Amino acid sequence: NENNNGIAATSNRAVRMCNGEYVLQLDSDDWLALHAIESLASVLDNRKDVGVVFGDCIDVFQDGSTRKHWSPKDFTEEEIGRYGYDASKHALWERGMRVTHQRMFRREAFYKTEGFDETLENAVDYDMFMKLSEVTSLLHIQKPLYFYRVNHGLNTSDRRQEKQKRNAMVVQE
């Protein structure tokens, strides 16, 4: 029940209010697949070297139709083993925000960063993934765990697409 201080400020406040070991962010218009939390937490429980884990995404359109979201291969066990973690980090920088929206991360990893950049109106997720990639490793589970509503007219990234692109460039710089 506060004024809208923006995505980044709200995300920082929310994470700082958490007291659990793991944090999962979920946009208000999206939803998780059954067992998504269990699947993600299991990786963090069993892989102390991983600080961020995410799965595939299903896009859900206004008419109810769905499409499998682009699935980044760069952070899978196979690709990291083949090309190394630095190549995966470079792919994150090179391709922009292609890690899916849902992510679970260790709260301790968040505190190793400066938090979400409150000067950015959007592209804050991309910024946070870049920051987290500097302090911990990321791992991609190739399983659909997140349903992302697209093109319903209220998405920040849709309504402010040009600003989204400019902010992604700011993050890369």
mmCIF file of N, CA and C in Angstrom, residues 15 59 66 94:
data_model
loop_
_atom_site.group_PDB
_atom_site.id
_atom_site.type_symbol
_atom_site.label_atom_id
_atom_site.label_comp_id
_atom_site.label_asym_id
_atom_site.label_seq_id
_atom_site.Cartn_x
_atom_site.Cartn_y
_atom_site.Cartn_z
ATOM 1 N N VAL A 15 12.756 -8.252 -1.932
ATOM 2 C CA VAL A 15 13.834 -9.202 -1.631
ATOM 3 C C VAL A 15 14.382 -8.938 -0.229
ATOM 4 N N ASP A 59 4.819 -18.988 -23.522
ATOM 5 C CA ASP A 59 4.127 -17.726 -23.765
ATOM 6 C C ASP A 59 2.631 -18.007 -23.866
ATOM 7 N N THR A 66 -0.877 -20.741 -26.934
ATOM 8 C CA THR A 66 0.420 -20.784 -26.271
ATOM 9 C C THR A 66 1.520 -21.111 -27.273
ATOM 10 N N GLU A 94 25.494 -10.949 -24.848
ATOM 11 C CA GLU A 94 25.347 -10.809 -26.291
ATOM 12 C C GLU A 94 23.885 -10.805 -26.736
#
